CSV table of C-alpha atoms in Angstrom, one decimal:
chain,number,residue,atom,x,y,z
A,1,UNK,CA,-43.4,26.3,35.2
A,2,UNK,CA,-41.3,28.6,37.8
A,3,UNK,CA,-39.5,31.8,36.8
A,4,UNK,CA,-36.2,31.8,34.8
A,5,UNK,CA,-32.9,34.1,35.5
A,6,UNK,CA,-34.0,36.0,31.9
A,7,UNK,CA,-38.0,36.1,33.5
A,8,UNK,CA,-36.6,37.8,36.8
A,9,UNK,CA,-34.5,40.5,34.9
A,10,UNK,CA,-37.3,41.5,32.5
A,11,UNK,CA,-40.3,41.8,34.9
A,12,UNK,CA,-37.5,44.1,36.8
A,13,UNK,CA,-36.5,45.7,33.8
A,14,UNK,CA,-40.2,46.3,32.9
A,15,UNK,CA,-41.4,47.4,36.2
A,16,UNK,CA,-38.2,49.5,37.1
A,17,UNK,CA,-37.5,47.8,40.3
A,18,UNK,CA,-34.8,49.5,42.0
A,19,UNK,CA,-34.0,47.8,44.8
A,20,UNK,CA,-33.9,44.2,45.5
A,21,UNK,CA,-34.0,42.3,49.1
A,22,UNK,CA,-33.0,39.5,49.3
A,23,UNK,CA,-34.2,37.0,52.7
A,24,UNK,CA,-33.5,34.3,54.6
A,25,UNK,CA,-33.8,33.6,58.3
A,26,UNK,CA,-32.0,32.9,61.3
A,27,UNK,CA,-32.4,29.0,62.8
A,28,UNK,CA,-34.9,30.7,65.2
A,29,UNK,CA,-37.2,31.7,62.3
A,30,UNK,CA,-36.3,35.7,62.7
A,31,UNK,CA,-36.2,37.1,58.6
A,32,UNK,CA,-33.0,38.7,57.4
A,33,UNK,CA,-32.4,40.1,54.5
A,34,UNK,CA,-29.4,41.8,52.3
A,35,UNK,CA,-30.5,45.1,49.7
A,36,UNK,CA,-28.9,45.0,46.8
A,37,UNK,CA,-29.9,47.9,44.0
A,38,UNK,CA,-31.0,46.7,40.2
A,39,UNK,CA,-27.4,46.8,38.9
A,40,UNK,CA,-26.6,43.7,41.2
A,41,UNK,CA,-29.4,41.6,40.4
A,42,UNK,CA,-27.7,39.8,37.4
A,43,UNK,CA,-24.7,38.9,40.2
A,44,UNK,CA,-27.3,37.6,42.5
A,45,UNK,CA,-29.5,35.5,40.1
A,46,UNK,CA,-26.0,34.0,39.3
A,47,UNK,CA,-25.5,32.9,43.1
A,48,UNK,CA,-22.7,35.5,43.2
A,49,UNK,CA,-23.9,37.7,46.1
A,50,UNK,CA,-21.9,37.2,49.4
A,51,UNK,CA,-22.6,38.3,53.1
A,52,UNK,CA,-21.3,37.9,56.7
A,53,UNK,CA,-23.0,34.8,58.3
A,54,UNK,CA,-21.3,35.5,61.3
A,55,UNK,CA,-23.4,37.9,62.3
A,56,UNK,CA,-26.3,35.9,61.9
A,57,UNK,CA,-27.9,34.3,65.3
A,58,UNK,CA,-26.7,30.2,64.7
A,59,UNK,CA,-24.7,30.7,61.8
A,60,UNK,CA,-21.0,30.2,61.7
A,61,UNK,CA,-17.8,32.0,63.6
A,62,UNK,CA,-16.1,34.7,62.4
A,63,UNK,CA,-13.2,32.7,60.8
A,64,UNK,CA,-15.9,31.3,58.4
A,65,UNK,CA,-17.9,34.0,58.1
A,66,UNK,CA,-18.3,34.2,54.2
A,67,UNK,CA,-21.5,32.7,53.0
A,68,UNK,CA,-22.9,33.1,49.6
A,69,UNK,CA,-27.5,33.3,49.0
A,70,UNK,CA,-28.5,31.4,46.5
A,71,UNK,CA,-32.1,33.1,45.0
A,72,UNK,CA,-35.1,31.1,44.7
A,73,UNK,CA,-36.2,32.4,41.2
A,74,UNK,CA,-39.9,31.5,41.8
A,75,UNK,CA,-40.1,33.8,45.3
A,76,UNK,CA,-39.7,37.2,43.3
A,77,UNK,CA,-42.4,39.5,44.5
A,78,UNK,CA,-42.9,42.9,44.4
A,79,UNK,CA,-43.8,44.1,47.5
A,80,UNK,CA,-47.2,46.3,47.1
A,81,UNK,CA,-46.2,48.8,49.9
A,82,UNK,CA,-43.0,49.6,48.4
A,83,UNK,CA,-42.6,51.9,45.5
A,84,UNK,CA,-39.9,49.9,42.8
A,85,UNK,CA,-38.8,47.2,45.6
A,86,UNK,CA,-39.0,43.5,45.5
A,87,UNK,CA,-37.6,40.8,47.2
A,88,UNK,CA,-36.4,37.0,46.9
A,89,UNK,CA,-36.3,34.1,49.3
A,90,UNK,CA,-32.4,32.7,49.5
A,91,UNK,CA,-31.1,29.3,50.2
A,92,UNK,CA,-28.0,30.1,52.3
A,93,UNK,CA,-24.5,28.3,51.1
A,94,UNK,CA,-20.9,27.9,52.1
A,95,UNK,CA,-17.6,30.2,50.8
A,96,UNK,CA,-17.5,27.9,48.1
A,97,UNK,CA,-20.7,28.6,46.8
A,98,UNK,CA,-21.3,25.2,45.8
A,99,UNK,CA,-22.4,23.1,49.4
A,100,UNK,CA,-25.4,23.9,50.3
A,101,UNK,CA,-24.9,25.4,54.2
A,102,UNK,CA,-26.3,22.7,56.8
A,103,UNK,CA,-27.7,25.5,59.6
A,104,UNK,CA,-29.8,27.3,56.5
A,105,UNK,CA,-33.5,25.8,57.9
A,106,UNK,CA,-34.5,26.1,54.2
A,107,UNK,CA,-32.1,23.4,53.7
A,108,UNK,CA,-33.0,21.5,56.3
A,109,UNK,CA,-36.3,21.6,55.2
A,110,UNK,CA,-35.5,21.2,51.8
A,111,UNK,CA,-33.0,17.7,52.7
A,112,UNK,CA,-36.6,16.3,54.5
A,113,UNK,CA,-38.3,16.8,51.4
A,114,UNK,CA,-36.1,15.0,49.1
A,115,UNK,CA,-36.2,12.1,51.7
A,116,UNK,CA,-40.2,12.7,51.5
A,117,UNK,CA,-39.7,12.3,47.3
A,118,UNK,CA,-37.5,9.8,47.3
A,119,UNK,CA,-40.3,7.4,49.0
A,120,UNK,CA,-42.7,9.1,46.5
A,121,UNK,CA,-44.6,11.4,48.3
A,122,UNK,CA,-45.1,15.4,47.9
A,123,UNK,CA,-45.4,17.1,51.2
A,124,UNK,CA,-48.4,19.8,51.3
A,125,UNK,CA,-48.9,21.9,54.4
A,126,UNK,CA,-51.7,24.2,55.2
A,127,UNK,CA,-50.7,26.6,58.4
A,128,UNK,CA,-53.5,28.5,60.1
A,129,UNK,CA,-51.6,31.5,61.9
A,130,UNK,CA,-53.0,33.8,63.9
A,131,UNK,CA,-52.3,36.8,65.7
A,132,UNK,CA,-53.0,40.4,68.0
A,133,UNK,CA,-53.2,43.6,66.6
A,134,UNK,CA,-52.7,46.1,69.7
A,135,UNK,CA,-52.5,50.0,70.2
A,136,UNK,CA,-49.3,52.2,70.1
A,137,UNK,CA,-48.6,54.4,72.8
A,138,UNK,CA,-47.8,57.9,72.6
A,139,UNK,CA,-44.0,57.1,71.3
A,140,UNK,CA,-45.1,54.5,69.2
A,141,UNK,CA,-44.3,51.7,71.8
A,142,UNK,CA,-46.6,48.8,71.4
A,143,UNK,CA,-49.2,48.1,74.5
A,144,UNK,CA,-51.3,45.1,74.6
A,145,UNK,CA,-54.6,47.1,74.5
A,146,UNK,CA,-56.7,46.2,71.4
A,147,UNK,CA,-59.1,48.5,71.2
A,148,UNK,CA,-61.6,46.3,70.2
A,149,UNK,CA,-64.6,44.0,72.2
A,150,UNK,CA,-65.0,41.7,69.4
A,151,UNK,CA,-65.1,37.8,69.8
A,152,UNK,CA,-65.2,35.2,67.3
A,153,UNK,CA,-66.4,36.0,63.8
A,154,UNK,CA,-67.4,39.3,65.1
A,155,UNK,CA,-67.8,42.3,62.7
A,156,UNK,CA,-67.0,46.2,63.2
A,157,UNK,CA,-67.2,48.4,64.7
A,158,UNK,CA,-66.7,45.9,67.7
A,159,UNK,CA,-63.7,44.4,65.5
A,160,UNK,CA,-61.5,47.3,65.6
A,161,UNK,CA,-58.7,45.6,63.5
A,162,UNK,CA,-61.0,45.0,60.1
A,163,UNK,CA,-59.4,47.3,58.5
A,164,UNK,CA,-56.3,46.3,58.6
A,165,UNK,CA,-56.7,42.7,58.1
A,166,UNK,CA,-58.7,43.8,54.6
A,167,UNK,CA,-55.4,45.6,53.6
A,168,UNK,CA,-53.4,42.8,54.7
A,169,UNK,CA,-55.7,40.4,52.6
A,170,UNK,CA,-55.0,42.5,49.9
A,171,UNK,CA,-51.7,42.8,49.4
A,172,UNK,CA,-51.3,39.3,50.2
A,173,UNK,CA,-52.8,38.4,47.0
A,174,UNK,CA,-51.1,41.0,45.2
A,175,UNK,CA,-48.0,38.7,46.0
A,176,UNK,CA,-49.6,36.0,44.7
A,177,UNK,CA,-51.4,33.9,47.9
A,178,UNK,CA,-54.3,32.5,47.2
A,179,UNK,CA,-56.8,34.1,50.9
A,180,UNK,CA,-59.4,31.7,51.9
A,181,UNK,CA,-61.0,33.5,54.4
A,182,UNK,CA,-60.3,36.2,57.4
A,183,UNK,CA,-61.7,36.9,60.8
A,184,UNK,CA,-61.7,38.0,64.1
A,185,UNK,CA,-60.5,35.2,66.4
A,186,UNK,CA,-61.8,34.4,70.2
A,187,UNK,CA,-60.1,36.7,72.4
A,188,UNK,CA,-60.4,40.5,71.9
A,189,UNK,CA,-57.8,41.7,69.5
A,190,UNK,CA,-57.0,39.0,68.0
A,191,UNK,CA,-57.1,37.8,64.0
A,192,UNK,CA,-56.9,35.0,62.1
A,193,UNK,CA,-56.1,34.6,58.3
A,194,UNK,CA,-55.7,31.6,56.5
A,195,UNK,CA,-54.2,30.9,53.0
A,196,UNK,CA,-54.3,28.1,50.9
A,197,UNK,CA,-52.0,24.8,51.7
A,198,UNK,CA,-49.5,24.5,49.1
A,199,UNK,CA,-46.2,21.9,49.1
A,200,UNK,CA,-44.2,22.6,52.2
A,201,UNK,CA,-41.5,24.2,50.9
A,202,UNK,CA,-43.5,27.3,49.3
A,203,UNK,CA,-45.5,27.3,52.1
A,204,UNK,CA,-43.3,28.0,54.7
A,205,UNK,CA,-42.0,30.2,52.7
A,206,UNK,CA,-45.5,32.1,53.0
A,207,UNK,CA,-45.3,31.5,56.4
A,208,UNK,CA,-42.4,34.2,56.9
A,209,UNK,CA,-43.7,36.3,54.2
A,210,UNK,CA,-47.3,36.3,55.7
A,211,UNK,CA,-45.7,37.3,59.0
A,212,UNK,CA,-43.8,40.4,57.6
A,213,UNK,CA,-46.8,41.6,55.9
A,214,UNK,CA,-48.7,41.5,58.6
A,215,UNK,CA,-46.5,43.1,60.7
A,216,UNK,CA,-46.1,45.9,58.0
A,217,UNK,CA,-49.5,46.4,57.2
A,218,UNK,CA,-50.1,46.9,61.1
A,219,UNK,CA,-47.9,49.9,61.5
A,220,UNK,CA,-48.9,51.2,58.4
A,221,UNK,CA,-52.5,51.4,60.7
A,222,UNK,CA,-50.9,52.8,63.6
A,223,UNK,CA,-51.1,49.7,65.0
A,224,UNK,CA,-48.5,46.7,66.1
A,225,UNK,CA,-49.4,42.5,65.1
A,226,UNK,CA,-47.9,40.3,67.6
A,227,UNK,CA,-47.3,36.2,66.7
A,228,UNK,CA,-46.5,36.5,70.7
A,229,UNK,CA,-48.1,32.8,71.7
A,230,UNK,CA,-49.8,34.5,75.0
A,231,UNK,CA,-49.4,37.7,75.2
A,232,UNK,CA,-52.5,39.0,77.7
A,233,UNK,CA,-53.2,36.6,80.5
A,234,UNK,CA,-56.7,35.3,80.6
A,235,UNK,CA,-57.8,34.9,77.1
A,236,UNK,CA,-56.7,32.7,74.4
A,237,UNK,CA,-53.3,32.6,73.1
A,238,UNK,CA,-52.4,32.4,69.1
A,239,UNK,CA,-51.6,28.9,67.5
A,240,UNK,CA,-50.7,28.0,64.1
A,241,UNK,CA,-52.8,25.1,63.5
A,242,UNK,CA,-50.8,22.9,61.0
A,243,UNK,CA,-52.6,20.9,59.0
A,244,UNK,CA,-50.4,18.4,56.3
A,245,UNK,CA,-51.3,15.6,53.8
A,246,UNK,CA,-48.9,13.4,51.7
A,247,UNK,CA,-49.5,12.9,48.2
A,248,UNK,CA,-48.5,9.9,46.2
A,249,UNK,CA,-49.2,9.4,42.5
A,250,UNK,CA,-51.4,11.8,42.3
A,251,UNK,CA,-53.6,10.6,45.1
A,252,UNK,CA,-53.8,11.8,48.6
A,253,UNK,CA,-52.0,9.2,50.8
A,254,UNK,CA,-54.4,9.6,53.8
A,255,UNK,CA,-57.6,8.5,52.2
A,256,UNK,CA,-59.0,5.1,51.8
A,257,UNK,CA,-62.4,5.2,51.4
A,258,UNK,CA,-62.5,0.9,52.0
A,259,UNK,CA,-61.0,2.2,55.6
A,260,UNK,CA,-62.1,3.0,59.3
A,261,UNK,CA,-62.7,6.6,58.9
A,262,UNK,CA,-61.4,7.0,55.4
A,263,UNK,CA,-58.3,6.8,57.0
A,264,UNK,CA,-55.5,4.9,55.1
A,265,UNK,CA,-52.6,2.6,57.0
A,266,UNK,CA,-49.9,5.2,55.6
A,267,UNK,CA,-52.1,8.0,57.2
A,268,UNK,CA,-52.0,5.7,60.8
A,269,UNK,CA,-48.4,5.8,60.5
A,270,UNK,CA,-48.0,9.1,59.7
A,271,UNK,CA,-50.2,9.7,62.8
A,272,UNK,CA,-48.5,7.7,65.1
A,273,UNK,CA,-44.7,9.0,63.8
A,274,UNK,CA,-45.8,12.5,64.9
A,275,UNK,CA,-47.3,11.3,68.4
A,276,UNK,CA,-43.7,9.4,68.9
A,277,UNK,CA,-42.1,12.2,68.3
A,278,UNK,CA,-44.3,15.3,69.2
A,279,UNK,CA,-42.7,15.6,73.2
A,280,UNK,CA,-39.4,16.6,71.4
A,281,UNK,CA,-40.8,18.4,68.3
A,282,UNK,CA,-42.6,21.0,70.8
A,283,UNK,CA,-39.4,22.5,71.5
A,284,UNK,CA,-39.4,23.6,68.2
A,285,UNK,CA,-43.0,24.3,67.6
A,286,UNK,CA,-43.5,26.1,70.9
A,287,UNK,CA,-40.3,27.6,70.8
A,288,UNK,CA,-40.5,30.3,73.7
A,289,UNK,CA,-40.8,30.6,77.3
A,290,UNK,CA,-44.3,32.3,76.7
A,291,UNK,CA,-45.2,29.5,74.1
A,292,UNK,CA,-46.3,27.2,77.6
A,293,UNK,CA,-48.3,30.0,78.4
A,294,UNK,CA,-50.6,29.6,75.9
A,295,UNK,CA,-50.6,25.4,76.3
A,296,UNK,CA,-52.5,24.9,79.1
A,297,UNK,CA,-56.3,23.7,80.1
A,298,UNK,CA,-59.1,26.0,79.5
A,299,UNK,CA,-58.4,28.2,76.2
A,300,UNK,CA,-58.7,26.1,73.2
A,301,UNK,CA,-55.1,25.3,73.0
A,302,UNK,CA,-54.0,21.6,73.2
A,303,UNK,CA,-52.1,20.1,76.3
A,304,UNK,CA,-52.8,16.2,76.7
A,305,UNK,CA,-51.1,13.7,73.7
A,306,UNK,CA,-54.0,12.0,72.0
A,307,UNK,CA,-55.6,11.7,68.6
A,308,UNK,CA,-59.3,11.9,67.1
A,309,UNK,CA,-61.5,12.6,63.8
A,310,UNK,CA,-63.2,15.1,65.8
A,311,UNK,CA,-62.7,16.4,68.9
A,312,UNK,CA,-60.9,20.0,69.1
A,313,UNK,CA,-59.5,19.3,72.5
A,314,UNK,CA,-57.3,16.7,71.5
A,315,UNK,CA,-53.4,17.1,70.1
A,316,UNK,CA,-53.9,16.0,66.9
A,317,UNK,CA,-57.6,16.9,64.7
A,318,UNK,CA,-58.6,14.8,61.5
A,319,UNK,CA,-60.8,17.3,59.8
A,320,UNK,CA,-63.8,16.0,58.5
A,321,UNK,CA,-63.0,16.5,54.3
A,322,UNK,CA,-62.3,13.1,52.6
A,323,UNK,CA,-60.9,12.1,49.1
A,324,UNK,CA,-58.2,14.8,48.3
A,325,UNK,CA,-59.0,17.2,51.1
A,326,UNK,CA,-58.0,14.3,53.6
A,327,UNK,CA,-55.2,15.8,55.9
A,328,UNK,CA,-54.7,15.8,59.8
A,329,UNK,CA,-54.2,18.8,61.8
A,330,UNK,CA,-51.2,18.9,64.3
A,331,UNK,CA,-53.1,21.6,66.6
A,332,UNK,CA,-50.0,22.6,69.2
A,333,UNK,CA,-47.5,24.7,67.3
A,334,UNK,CA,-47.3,28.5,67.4
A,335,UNK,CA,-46.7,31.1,65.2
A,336,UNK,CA,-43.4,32.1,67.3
A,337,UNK,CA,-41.9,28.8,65.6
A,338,UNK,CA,-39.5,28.9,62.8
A,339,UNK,CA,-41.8,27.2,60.0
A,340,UNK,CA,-38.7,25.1,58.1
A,341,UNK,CA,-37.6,23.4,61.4
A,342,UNK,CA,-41.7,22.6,62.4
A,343,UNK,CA,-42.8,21.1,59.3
A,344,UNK,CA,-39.2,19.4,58.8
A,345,UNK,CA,-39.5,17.5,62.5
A,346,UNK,CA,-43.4,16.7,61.5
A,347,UNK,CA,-42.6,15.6,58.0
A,348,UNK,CA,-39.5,13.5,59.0
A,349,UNK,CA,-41.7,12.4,62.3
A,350,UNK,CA,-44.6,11.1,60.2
A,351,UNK,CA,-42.1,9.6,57.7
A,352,UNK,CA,-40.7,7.5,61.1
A,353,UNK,CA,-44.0,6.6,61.2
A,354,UNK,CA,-44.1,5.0,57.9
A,355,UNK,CA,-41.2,3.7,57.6
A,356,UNK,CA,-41.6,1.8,60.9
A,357,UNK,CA,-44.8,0.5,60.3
A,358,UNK,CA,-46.0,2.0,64.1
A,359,UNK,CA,-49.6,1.6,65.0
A,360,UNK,CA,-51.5,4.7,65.9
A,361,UNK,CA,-53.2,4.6,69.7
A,362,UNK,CA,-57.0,4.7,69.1
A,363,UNK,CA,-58.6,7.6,68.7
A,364,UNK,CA,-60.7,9.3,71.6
A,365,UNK,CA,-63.9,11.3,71.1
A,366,UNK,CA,-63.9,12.0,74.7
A,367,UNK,CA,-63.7,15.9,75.9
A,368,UNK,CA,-59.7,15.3,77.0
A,369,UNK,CA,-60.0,18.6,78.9
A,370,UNK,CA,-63.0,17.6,81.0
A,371,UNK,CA,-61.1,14.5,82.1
A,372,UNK,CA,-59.4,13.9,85.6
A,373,UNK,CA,-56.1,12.8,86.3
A,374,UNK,CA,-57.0,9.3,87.1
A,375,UNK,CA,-59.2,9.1,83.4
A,376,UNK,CA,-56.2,10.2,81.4
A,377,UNK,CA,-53.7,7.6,82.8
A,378,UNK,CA,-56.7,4.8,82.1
A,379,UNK,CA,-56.8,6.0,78.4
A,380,UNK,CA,-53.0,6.0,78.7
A,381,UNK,CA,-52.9,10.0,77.9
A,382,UNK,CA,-49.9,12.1,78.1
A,383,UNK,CA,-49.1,15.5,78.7
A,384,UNK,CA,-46.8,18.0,76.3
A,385,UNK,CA,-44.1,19.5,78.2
A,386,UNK,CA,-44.9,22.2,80.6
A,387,UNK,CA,-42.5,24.9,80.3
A,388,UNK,CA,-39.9,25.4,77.7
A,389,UNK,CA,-37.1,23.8,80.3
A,390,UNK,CA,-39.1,20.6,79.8
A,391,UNK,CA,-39.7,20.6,75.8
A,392,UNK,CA,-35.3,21.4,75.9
A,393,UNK,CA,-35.2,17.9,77.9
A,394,UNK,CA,-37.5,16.4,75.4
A,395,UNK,CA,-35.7,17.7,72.5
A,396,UNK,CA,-32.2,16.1,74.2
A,397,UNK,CA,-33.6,12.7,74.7
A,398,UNK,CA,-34.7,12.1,71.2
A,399,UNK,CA,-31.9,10.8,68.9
A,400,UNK,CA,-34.6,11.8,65.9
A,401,UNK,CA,-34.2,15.1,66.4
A,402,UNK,CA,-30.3,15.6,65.9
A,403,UNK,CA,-30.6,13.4,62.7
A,404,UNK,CA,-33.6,15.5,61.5
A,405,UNK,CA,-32.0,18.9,62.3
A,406,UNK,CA,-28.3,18.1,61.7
A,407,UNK,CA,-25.7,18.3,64.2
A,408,UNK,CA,-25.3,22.1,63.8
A,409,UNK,CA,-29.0,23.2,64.0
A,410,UNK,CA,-29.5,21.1,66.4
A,411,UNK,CA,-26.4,22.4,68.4
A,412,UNK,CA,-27.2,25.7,68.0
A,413,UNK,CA,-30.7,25.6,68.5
A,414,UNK,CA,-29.9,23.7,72.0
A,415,UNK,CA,-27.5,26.8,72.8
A,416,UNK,CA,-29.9,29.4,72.1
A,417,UNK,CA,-33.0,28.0,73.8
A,418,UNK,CA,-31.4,27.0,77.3
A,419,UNK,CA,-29.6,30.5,77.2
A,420,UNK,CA,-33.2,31.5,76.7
A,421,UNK,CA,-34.2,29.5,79.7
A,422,UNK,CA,-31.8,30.5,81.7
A,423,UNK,CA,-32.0,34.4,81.6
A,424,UNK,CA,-35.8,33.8,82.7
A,425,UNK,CA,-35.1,31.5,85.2
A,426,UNK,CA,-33.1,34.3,86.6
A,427,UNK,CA,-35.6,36.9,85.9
A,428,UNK,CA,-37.7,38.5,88.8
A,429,UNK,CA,-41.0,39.4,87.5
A,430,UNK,CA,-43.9,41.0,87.9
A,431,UNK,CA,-46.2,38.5,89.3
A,432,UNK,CA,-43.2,37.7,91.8
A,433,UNK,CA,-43.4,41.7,93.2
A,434,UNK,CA,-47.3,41.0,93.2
A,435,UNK,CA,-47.3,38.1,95.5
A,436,UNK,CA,-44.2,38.0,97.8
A,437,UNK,CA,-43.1,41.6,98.0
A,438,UNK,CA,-45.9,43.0,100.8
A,439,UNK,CA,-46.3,39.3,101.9
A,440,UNK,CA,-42.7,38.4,102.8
């Protein structure tokens, strides 16, 4: 049983919290957040508290600019690193307070899942996000030197950042997330720390919590934590492994034990919704022009459109648990992505699956990065986009994704991204001055 409006004002009350924030994000995943001191919480536990949406990046023009947040009662936290200040997630609504507001990606999530109940099934989500921790530089600037020459699983002192991620850890659980384990990740500098799966709503809700902690916890080291998809080139770039199981009746969906695998017909559809789909979805799960940095051969990270129960090359993993720790693991997105939008599309992807009845491909335990041009077009293997210009394309040409989003995210989102494009299309960079400058 969640939290009550009486619940909220007494642990307040009893822990003299002063100061209140109240969050929400942008359609591009960024957190926001309105203070409001102890003598407003009673307004805003009655949906009462107002701000400017126009100011917010794909939110609404000035002329409609007054937006009420809604508090999720269940998402007060006190925040460990702050003395007498805690926060709640919002669900964003219109000037009349009553509509829910259709470019809130809470919402959209939120409409996905009610489509999701409505055909019986509860959504769970387990993200895997990592990330860099790198140096500061005299003025506090961040660099992209780590200071460590740890690899994976490595220990300190070659794992300069243990510290920090054992703070992290902790205050993480102080807010109430359940740590399954932490560690050093491949490249040097980079961390990985994973927390249990949970239904998807809560646990994209982690998602943006997890990521501000870590952030915070960082600087509190002298140090800055990057979800940057690639930011050193050479070495592996950060994913966010997204692993998701449907749950009907009390039963996991996926599992049939009489089956091929263990793998049950809804989890074949569910499979074969998200590979229909997934060309269009990576706009949204690799959401940056540096996100295609980080998808191609040769660091972990996969590129080619395929499916198996084992091979970690492929797009899309079935881990090896069966019974009610059957799931599959979507292994493209990144932790740049806004987490209501990606496990909306793969949700509402897999549910197109279903509901259409489409066969998966079969499954290849072949090493997909090992094969030649010719091999993948035999085994009928396609490629993600290349470049964020590509997944934009993709994103256009799928109907799904406009009735998935709604007309304003997905307008918006469009907007944003090929603005994005564009100002690095026009961008002269560094490895351009390398190359051509003395050359030409």
């Amino acid at each position: 049983m969640g939290y009550t409006k009486e619940d909220v004002l007494r642990i307040a009350k009893e822990k003299d919290v002063q100061f209140i924030r109240l969050q929400f994000t942008d359609i591009f995943g960024q957190l926001k957040n309105v203070a409001i001191t102890q003598s407003q919480l009673e307004k805003a536990l009655d949906n009462k508290c107002m701000f400017d949406g126009s100011s917010i990046e794909g939110y609404v023009r000035i002329n409609e600019s007054d937006m009420y947040l809604r508090p999720d009662y269940d998402s007060f936290v006190i925040l460990p690193w702050k003395d007498r200040v805690a926060r709640m997630i919002c669900d964003v609504y219109c000037a009349d307070g009553k509509t829910p507001f259709l470019g809130d990606p809470r919402n959209v999530l939120k409409k996905v899942i009610k489509e999701a109940a409505d055909m019986g099934y509860t959504f769970n989500v387990g993200p895997e996000c990592e990330f860099f921790l790198f140096q500061l530089d005299e003025e506090g600037n961040p660099t992209t030197k780590t200071g460590d020459v740890a690899g994976y699983f490595d220990m300190g002192p070659s794992d300069q950042g243990e510290q920090c991620r054992r703070d992290i850890c902790l205050a993480l659980e102080e807010m109430g997330f359940e740590i399954e384990a932490s560690h050093h990740e491949v490249a040097q500098g980079q961390h990985e720390i994973d927390f249990r799966f949970d239904e998807a709503l809560k646990t994209a809700d982690n998602v943006v919590t997890f990521k501000h902690v870590v952030k915070t916890y960082a600087r509190r080291h002298g140090l800055h934590a990057t979800f940057m998809p690639k930011p050193v080139y050479g070495i592996n770039g950060s994913g966010m492994h997204t692993n998701m199981s449907l749950m009907k009746d009390g039963k996991n969906a996926f599992y049939d034990p009489d089956a091929e695998l263990g793998l049950s017909e809804t989890a074949m559809h569910f499979i074969a919704g998200v590979l229909k789909h997934v060309k269009a979805i990576t706009a949204v799960a690799n959401p940056l022009v540096n996100s295609y940095k980080r998808l191609v051969p040769g660091y972990e990270a996969p590129v080619y459109i395929a499916w198996s129960a084992s091979n970690r090359s492929s797009l899309i993993r079935v881990p090896a648990a069966r019974g009610m720790g059957t799931r599959i693991e979507l292994r493209s997105p990144d932790p740049s992505c806004n987490p209501y939008l990606e496990m909306a599309l793969c949700l509402a992807a897999g549910l197109d699956g279903i509901k259409q009845n489409l066969a998966a491909p079969a499954g290849t335990n072949k090493n997909i990065f090992a094969m030649s041009s010719k091999e993948l077009e035999a085994e009928g293997i396609d490629s993600l986009p290349g470049s964020l210009e590509e997944a934009m394309v993709e994103f256009q040409k799928d109907p799904f994704i406009k009735e998935t989003l709604g007309e304003h995210v997905y307008e918006k989102y469009l907007e944003g991204k090929l603005r994005e494009w564009r100002h690095y299309r026009n961008k002269v960079t560094g490895w351009e001055i390398d190359n051509y400058l003395c050359k030409y």
